[in-house]
Amino acid sequence: MAKKISSEDKINDTTLHELLLMMDAKLNHIEDISADNRAIIVKLVKQSNTIVQYLKELEIEVIEDYGLEEPPPIGTNLPKEKLVELKQLFEDFKSRKDELKEFEKELKKHKDKLTPGQVGES
């Protein structure tokens, strides 16, 4: 490693050469850090794209019309078929929520085996 150079030192060819070598080493270090950062950014973008693709593939059925113009007043009895439909809808949401929780548990179990940005069959 080069010696410390102060402002009182006389600059000669050797001192100038040492300064340039130090500057070169520091620039190389900065280039290495920026290359590492660039690689991490590329991985994050790929991972984000994978998440976006997954979310695009999710099929969500949106039913906008249930045959009601406005909600019934509180205390009004709904027809039995509407209650059955609401119960099925609730059960569907409940089962999807449970499946999602199970999936999250599996992900936590195998977190160390996952590689960010890698897509493929298991």
Short mmCIF file of N, CA and C in Angstrom, two decimals:
data_model
loop_
_atom_site.label_atom_id
_atom_site.label_comp_id
_atom_site.label_asym_id
_atom_site.label_seq_id
_atom_site.Cartn_x
_atom_site.Cartn_y
_atom_site.Cartn_z
N MET A 1 0.85 -1.18 0.00
CA MET A 1 0.00 0.00 0.00
C MET A 1 0.89 1.23 0.00
N ALA A 2 0.47 2.26 -0.69
CA ALA A 2 1.26 3.48 -0.81
C ALA A 2 1.23 4.24 0.50
N LYS A 3 2.29 5.02 0.74
CA LYS A 3 2.36 5.81 1.97
C LYS A 3 1.41 6.99 1.88
N LYS A 4 1.09 7.56 3.03
CA LYS A 4 0.24 8.75 3.07
C LYS A 4 1.02 9.93 2.53
N ILE A 5 0.37 10.71 1.74
CA ILE A 5 1.01 11.86 1.13
C ILE A 5 0.29 13.10 1.62
N SER A 6 1.06 14.04 2.15
CA SER A 6 0.46 15.28 2.65
C SER A 6 0.69 16.40 1.65
N SER A 7 0.06 17.55 1.91
CA SER A 7 0.19 18.68 1.00
C SER A 7 1.56 19.34 1.08
N GLU A 8 2.31 19.02 2.14
CA GLU A 8 3.65 19.61 2.29
C GLU A 8 4.70 18.84 1.49
N ASP A 9 4.39 17.64 1.08
CA ASP A 9 5.35 16.84 0.31
C ASP A 9 5.59 17.47 -1.05
N LYS A 10 6.81 17.31 -1.49
CA LYS A 10 7.13 17.78 -2.84
C LYS A 10 6.65 16.73 -3.83
N ILE A 11 6.06 17.20 -4.91
CA ILE A 11 5.55 16.26 -5.91
C ILE A 11 6.66 16.01 -6.93
N ASN A 12 7.03 14.75 -7.01
CA ASN A 12 8.00 14.34 -8.03
C ASN A 12 7.38 13.20 -8.81
N ASP A 13 8.12 12.62 -9.69
CA ASP A 13 7.58 11.56 -10.54
C ASP A 13 7.08 10.37 -9.72
N THR A 14 7.83 9.99 -8.69
CA THR A 14 7.45 8.84 -7.87
C THR A 14 6.17 9.13 -7.09
N THR A 15 6.10 10.30 -6.48
CA THR A 15 4.92 10.68 -5.70
C THR A 15 3.69 10.76 -6.61
N LEU A 16 3.86 11.35 -7.77
CA LEU A 16 2.77 11.47 -8.72
C LEU A 16 2.30 10.08 -9.18
N HIS A 17 3.25 9.20 -9.41
CA HIS A 17 2.92 7.83 -9.81
C HIS A 17 2.12 7.12 -8.71
N GLU A 18 2.54 7.29 -7.44
CA GLU A 18 1.83 6.68 -6.32
C GLU A 18 0.40 7.23 -6.21
N LEU A 19 0.25 8.53 -6.39
CA LEU A 19 -1.09 9.14 -6.35
C LEU A 19 -1.98 8.58 -7.45
N LEU A 20 -1.44 8.45 -8.64
CA LEU A 20 -2.22 7.92 -9.75
C LEU A 20 -2.60 6.46 -9.51
N LEU A 21 -1.68 5.68 -8.94
CA LEU A 21 -1.99 4.28 -8.62
C LEU A 21 -3.11 4.19 -7.59
N MET A 22 -3.06 5.06 -6.56
CA MET A 22 -4.11 5.07 -5.55
C MET A 22 -5.46 5.43 -6.17
N MET A 23 -5.46 6.45 -7.02
CA MET A 23 -6.70 6.87 -7.67
C MET A 23 -7.23 5.76 -8.56
N ASP A 24 -6.34 5.06 -9.26
CA ASP A 24 -6.75 3.97 -10.13
C ASP A 24 -7.40 2.84 -9.31
N ALA A 25 -6.78 2.52 -8.16
CA ALA A 25 -7.32 1.46 -7.31
C ALA A 25 -8.71 1.84 -6.79
N LYS A 26 -8.87 3.10 -6.39
CA LYS A 26 -10.17 3.54 -5.88
C LYS A 26 -11.22 3.54 -6.98
N LEU A 27 -10.85 3.96 -8.18
CA LEU A 27 -11.79 3.93 -9.30
C LEU A 27 -12.19 2.50 -9.65
N ASN A 28 -11.24 1.58 -9.63
CA ASN A 28 -11.56 0.17 -9.89
C ASN A 28 -12.53 -0.37 -8.85
N HIS A 29 -12.32 0.03 -7.59
CA HIS A 29 -13.21 -0.41 -6.52
C HIS A 29 -14.63 0.12 -6.75
N ILE A 30 -14.74 1.39 -7.14
CA ILE A 30 -16.05 1.99 -7.40
C ILE A 30 -16.73 1.30 -8.59
N GLU A 31 -15.96 0.97 -9.61
CA GLU A 31 -16.52 0.26 -10.77
C GLU A 31 -17.04 -1.12 -10.37
N ASP A 32 -16.30 -1.81 -9.50
CA ASP A 32 -16.74 -3.13 -9.03
C ASP A 32 -18.05 -3.02 -8.26
N ILE A 33 -18.14 -2.02 -7.40
CA ILE A 33 -19.36 -1.83 -6.61
C ILE A 33 -20.55 -1.52 -7.52
N SER A 34 -20.33 -0.65 -8.51
CA SER A 34 -21.44 -0.31 -9.40
C SER A 34 -21.85 -1.51 -10.26
N ALA A 35 -20.90 -2.36 -10.64
CA ALA A 35 -21.25 -3.56 -11.39
C ALA A 35 -22.08 -4.51 -10.52
N ASP A 36 -21.71 -4.65 -9.25
CA ASP A 36 -22.48 -5.49 -8.33
C ASP A 36 -23.89 -4.93 -8.17
N ASN A 37 -23.98 -3.62 -8.00
CA ASN A 37 -25.30 -2.99 -7.86
C ASN A 37 -26.15 -3.20 -9.11
N ARG A 38 -25.54 -3.10 -10.26
CA ARG A 38 -26.26 -3.30 -11.52
C ARG A 38 -26.80 -4.73 -11.59
N ALA A 39 -25.98 -5.70 -11.18
CA ALA A 39 -26.42 -7.09 -11.20
C ALA A 39 -27.61 -7.31 -10.26
N ILE A 40 -27.56 -6.69 -9.11
CA ILE A 40 -28.66 -6.82 -8.15
C ILE A 40 -29.93 -6.18 -8.72
N ILE A 41 -29.79 -5.03 -9.35
CA ILE A 41 -30.95 -4.36 -9.94
C ILE A 41 -31.56 -5.23 -11.04
N VAL A 42 -30.73 -5.87 -11.85
CA VAL A 42 -31.24 -6.75 -12.91
C VAL A 42 -32.03 -7.90 -12.30
N LYS A 43 -31.50 -8.49 -11.23
CA LYS A 43 -32.22 -9.59 -10.56
C LYS A 43 -33.55 -9.11 -10.01
N LEU A 44 -33.56 -7.94 -9.39
CA LEU A 44 -34.81 -7.41 -8.84
C LEU A 44 -35.84 -7.13 -9.92
N VAL A 45 -35.40 -6.60 -11.05
CA VAL A 45 -36.33 -6.33 -12.15
C VAL A 45 -36.91 -7.63 -12.68
N LYS A 46 -36.05 -8.66 -12.83
CA LYS A 46 -36.55 -9.96 -13.31
C LYS A 46 -37.56 -10.54 -12.33
N GLN A 47 -37.25 -10.43 -11.04
CA GLN A 47 -38.16 -10.96 -10.03
C GLN A 47 -39.49 -10.19 -10.06
N SER A 48 -39.43 -8.87 -10.20
CA SER A 48 -40.64 -8.06 -10.29
C SER A 48 -41.46 -8.44 -11.52
N ASN A 49 -40.79 -8.66 -12.64
CA ASN A 49 -41.49 -9.07 -13.85
C ASN A 49 -42.17 -10.42 -13.67
N THR A 50 -41.51 -11.32 -12.97
CA THR A 50 -42.10 -12.63 -12.70
C THR A 50 -43.36 -12.49 -11.85
N ILE A 51 -43.30 -11.63 -10.86
CA ILE A 51 -44.47 -11.40 -10.00
C ILE A 51 -45.61 -10.79 -10.81
N VAL A 52 -45.28 -9.84 -11.66
CA VAL A 52 -46.31 -9.21 -12.49
C VAL A 52 -46.95 -10.24 -13.42
N GLN A 53 -46.14 -11.11 -14.03
CA GLN A 53 -46.68 -12.15 -14.91
C GLN A 53 -47.61 -13.08 -14.13
N TYR A 54 -47.20 -13.46 -12.92
CA TYR A 54 -48.03 -14.33 -12.09
C TYR A 54 -49.37 -13.66 -11.78
N LEU A 55 -49.32 -12.39 -11.42
CA LEU A 55 -50.55 -11.68 -11.09
C LEU A 55 -51.45 -11.52 -12.32
N LYS A 56 -50.86 -11.37 -13.50
CA LYS A 56 -51.65 -11.27 -14.72
C LYS A 56 -52.37 -12.58 -15.02
N GLU A 57 -51.74 -13.70 -14.66
CA GLU A 57 -52.31 -15.01 -14.96
C GLU A 57 -53.44 -15.41 -14.01
N LEU A 58 -53.53 -14.74 -12.88
CA LEU A 58 -54.60 -15.05 -11.95
C LEU A 58 -55.94 -14.72 -12.60
N GLU A 59 -56.83 -15.66 -12.55
CA GLU A 59 -58.14 -15.44 -13.14
C GLU A 59 -59.12 -15.09 -12.04
N ILE A 60 -59.60 -13.89 -12.10
CA ILE A 60 -60.57 -13.43 -11.12
C ILE A 60 -61.86 -13.13 -11.87
N GLU A 61 -62.89 -13.81 -11.46
CA GLU A 61 -64.18 -13.61 -12.10
C GLU A 61 -64.93 -12.51 -11.34
N VAL A 62 -65.23 -11.44 -12.05
CA VAL A 62 -65.92 -10.31 -11.44
C VAL A 62 -67.37 -10.35 -11.90
N ILE A 63 -68.23 -10.46 -10.95
CA ILE A 63 -69.66 -10.45 -11.25
C ILE A 63 -70.20 -9.12 -10.73
N GLU A 64 -70.61 -8.28 -11.67
CA GLU A 64 -71.03 -6.95 -11.28
C GLU A 64 -72.53 -6.86 -10.98
N ASP A 65 -73.30 -7.75 -11.54
CA ASP A 65 -74.74 -7.63 -11.39
C ASP A 65 -75.29 -8.85 -10.67
N TYR A 66 -75.86 -8.65 -9.51
CA TYR A 66 -76.50 -9.73 -8.77
C TYR A 66 -78.01 -9.62 -8.86
N GLY A 67 -78.49 -8.78 -9.74
CA GLY A 67 -79.93 -8.64 -9.88
C GLY A 67 -80.52 -7.64 -8.91
N LEU A 68 -79.69 -6.92 -8.20
CA LEU A 68 -80.17 -5.92 -7.26
C LEU A 68 -79.73 -4.54 -7.75
N GLU A 69 -80.63 -3.60 -7.76
CA GLU A 69 -80.28 -2.24 -8.16
C GLU A 69 -79.60 -1.52 -7.00
N GLU A 70 -80.10 -1.72 -5.81
CA GLU A 70 -79.50 -1.13 -4.63
C GLU A 70 -79.62 -2.15 -3.50
N PRO A 71 -78.76 -2.05 -2.51
CA PRO A 71 -78.82 -3.05 -1.44
C PRO A 71 -80.15 -3.00 -0.70
N PRO A 72 -80.60 -4.17 -0.27
CA PRO A 72 -81.88 -4.18 0.47
C PRO A 72 -81.71 -3.51 1.83
N PRO A 73 -82.77 -2.93 2.34
CA PRO A 73 -82.68 -2.30 3.67
C PRO A 73 -82.35 -3.35 4.74
N ILE A 74 -81.74 -2.86 5.81
CA ILE A 74 -81.35 -3.76 6.90
C ILE A 74 -82.62 -4.34 7.52
N GLY A 75 -82.55 -5.63 7.80
CA GLY A 75 -83.69 -6.31 8.39
C GLY A 75 -84.59 -6.97 7.36
N THR A 76 -84.36 -6.73 6.07
CA THR A 76 -85.14 -7.35 5.02
C THR A 76 -84.62 -8.75 4.76
N ASN A 77 -85.50 -9.69 4.63
CA ASN A 77 -85.09 -11.07 4.36
C ASN A 77 -84.73 -11.21 2.89
N LEU A 78 -83.58 -11.81 2.66
CA LEU A 78 -83.15 -12.07 1.28
C LEU A 78 -83.76 -13.39 0.83
N PRO A 79 -83.98 -13.54 -0.48
CA PRO A 79 -84.47 -14.82 -0.98
C PRO A 79 -83.46 -15.93 -0.65
N LYS A 80 -83.97 -17.13 -0.51
CA LYS A 80 -83.14 -18.26 -0.12
C LYS A 80 -82.02 -18.51 -1.14
N GLU A 81 -82.30 -18.34 -2.43
CA GLU A 81 -81.25 -18.58 -3.44
C GLU A 81 -80.13 -17.55 -3.33
N LYS A 82 -80.45 -16.31 -2.94
CA LYS A 82 -79.40 -15.30 -2.73
C LYS A 82 -78.54 -15.66 -1.53
N LEU A 83 -79.16 -16.16 -0.47
CA LEU A 83 -78.40 -16.57 0.70
C LEU A 83 -77.47 -17.73 0.37
N VAL A 84 -77.95 -18.68 -0.43
CA VAL A 84 -77.11 -19.81 -0.84
C VAL A 84 -75.94 -19.31 -1.69
N GLU A 85 -76.23 -18.38 -2.59
CA GLU A 85 -75.18 -17.82 -3.46
C GLU A 85 -74.13 -17.08 -2.62
N LEU A 86 -74.59 -16.29 -1.64
CA LEU A 86 -73.65 -15.57 -0.77
C LEU A 86 -72.83 -16.54 0.07
N LYS A 87 -73.47 -17.62 0.53
CA LYS A 87 -72.75 -18.60 1.33
C LYS A 87 -71.67 -19.28 0.49
N GLN A 88 -71.99 -19.62 -0.76
CA GLN A 88 -70.99 -20.24 -1.65
C GLN A 88 -69.85 -19.28 -1.93
N LEU A 89 -70.17 -18.00 -2.13
CA LEU A 89 -69.15 -17.00 -2.37
C LEU A 89 -68.23 -16.87 -1.15
N PHE A 90 -68.82 -16.86 0.03
CA PHE A 90 -68.03 -16.77 1.26
C PHE A 90 -67.13 -17.99 1.42
N GLU A 91 -67.66 -19.17 1.17
CA GLU A 91 -66.87 -20.39 1.27
C GLU A 91 -65.71 -20.39 0.27
N ASP A 92 -65.98 -19.88 -0.94
CA ASP A 92 -64.93 -19.79 -1.96
C ASP A 92 -63.80 -18.88 -1.48
N PHE A 93 -64.15 -17.71 -0.97
CA PHE A 93 -63.12 -16.80 -0.45
C PHE A 93 -62.37 -17.42 0.72
N LYS A 94 -63.07 -18.09 1.58
CA LYS A 94 -62.45 -18.71 2.75
C LYS A 94 -61.45 -19.79 2.32
N SER A 95 -61.84 -20.62 1.36
CA SER A 95 -60.94 -21.69 0.91
C SER A 95 -59.72 -21.11 0.20
N ARG A 96 -59.91 -20.05 -0.58
CA ARG A 96 -58.76 -19.41 -1.25
C ARG A 96 -57.82 -18.78 -0.23
N LYS A 97 -58.38 -18.22 0.82
CA LYS A 97 -57.55 -17.62 1.86
C LYS A 97 -56.73 -18.71 2.55
N ASP A 98 -57.38 -19.84 2.84
CA ASP A 98 -56.66 -20.95 3.47
C ASP A 98 -55.57 -21.49 2.55
N GLU A 99 -55.86 -21.61 1.25
CA GLU A 99 -54.85 -22.08 0.30
C GLU A 99 -53.68 -21.12 0.24
N LEU A 100 -53.96 -19.82 0.30
CA LEU A 100 -52.90 -18.82 0.26
C LEU A 100 -52.03 -18.92 1.52
N LYS A 101 -52.65 -19.14 2.67
CA LYS A 101 -51.88 -19.30 3.90
C LYS A 101 -50.98 -20.53 3.84
N GLU A 102 -51.51 -21.62 3.30
CA GLU A 102 -50.71 -22.83 3.15
C GLU A 102 -49.54 -22.59 2.20
N PHE A 103 -49.81 -21.88 1.13
CA PHE A 103 -48.75 -21.55 0.15
C PHE A 103 -47.67 -20.70 0.80
N GLU A 104 -48.07 -19.71 1.62
CA GLU A 104 -47.09 -18.87 2.31
C GLU A 104 -46.25 -19.70 3.29
N LYS A 105 -46.87 -20.67 3.97
CA LYS A 105 -46.11 -21.54 4.88
C LYS A 105 -45.09 -22.37 4.11
N GLU A 106 -45.49 -22.88 2.96
CA GLU A 106 -44.57 -23.65 2.13
C GLU A 106 -43.40 -22.78 1.66
N LEU A 107 -43.71 -21.56 1.28
CA LEU A 107 -42.65 -20.65 0.85
C LEU A 107 -41.66 -20.38 1.97
N LYS A 108 -42.18 -20.20 3.18
CA LYS A 108 -41.30 -19.96 4.33
C LYS A 108 -40.42 -21.18 4.61
N LYS A 109 -40.99 -22.38 4.46
CA LYS A 109 -40.22 -23.61 4.70
C LYS A 109 -39.05 -23.73 3.72
N HIS A 110 -39.30 -23.39 2.47
CA HIS A 110 -38.31 -23.61 1.42
C HIS A 110 -37.65 -22.31 0.97
N LYS A 111 -37.67 -21.31 1.83
CA LYS A 111 -37.11 -20.01 1.48
C LYS A 111 -35.63 -20.11 1.10
N ASP A 112 -34.88 -20.94 1.81
CA ASP A 112 -33.45 -21.07 1.54
C ASP A 112 -33.17 -21.76 0.20
N LYS A 113 -34.14 -22.47 -0.35
CA LYS A 113 -33.94 -23.18 -1.62
C LYS A 113 -34.34 -22.33 -2.82
N LEU A 114 -35.01 -21.19 -2.58
CA LEU A 114 -35.48 -20.35 -3.67
C LEU A 114 -34.37 -19.41 -4.14
N THR A 115 -34.30 -19.24 -5.43
CA THR A 115 -33.35 -18.30 -6.02
C THR A 115 -34.15 -17.19 -6.68
N PRO A 116 -33.96 -15.92 -6.23
CA PRO A 116 -34.71 -14.83 -6.83
C PRO A 116 -34.42 -14.72 -8.32
N GLY A 117 -35.48 -14.52 -9.09
CA GLY A 117 -35.34 -14.34 -10.52
C GLY A 117 -35.30 -15.63 -11.32
N GLN A 118 -35.25 -16.78 -10.65
CA GLN A 118 -35.19 -18.05 -11.36
C GLN A 118 -36.60 -18.59 -11.53
N VAL A 119 -36.94 -18.93 -12.77
CA VAL A 119 -38.27 -19.43 -13.07
C VAL A 119 -38.11 -20.81 -13.70
N GLY A 120 -38.92 -21.74 -13.28
CA GLY A 120 -38.85 -23.08 -13.87
C GLY A 120 -39.72 -24.04 -13.10
N GLU A 121 -39.73 -25.27 -13.57
CA GLU A 121 -40.54 -26.28 -12.91
C GLU A 121 -39.80 -26.82 -11.71
N SER A 122 -40.55 -27.27 -10.73
CA SER A 122 -39.91 -27.82 -9.53
C SER A 122 -39.69 -29.30 -9.68
#
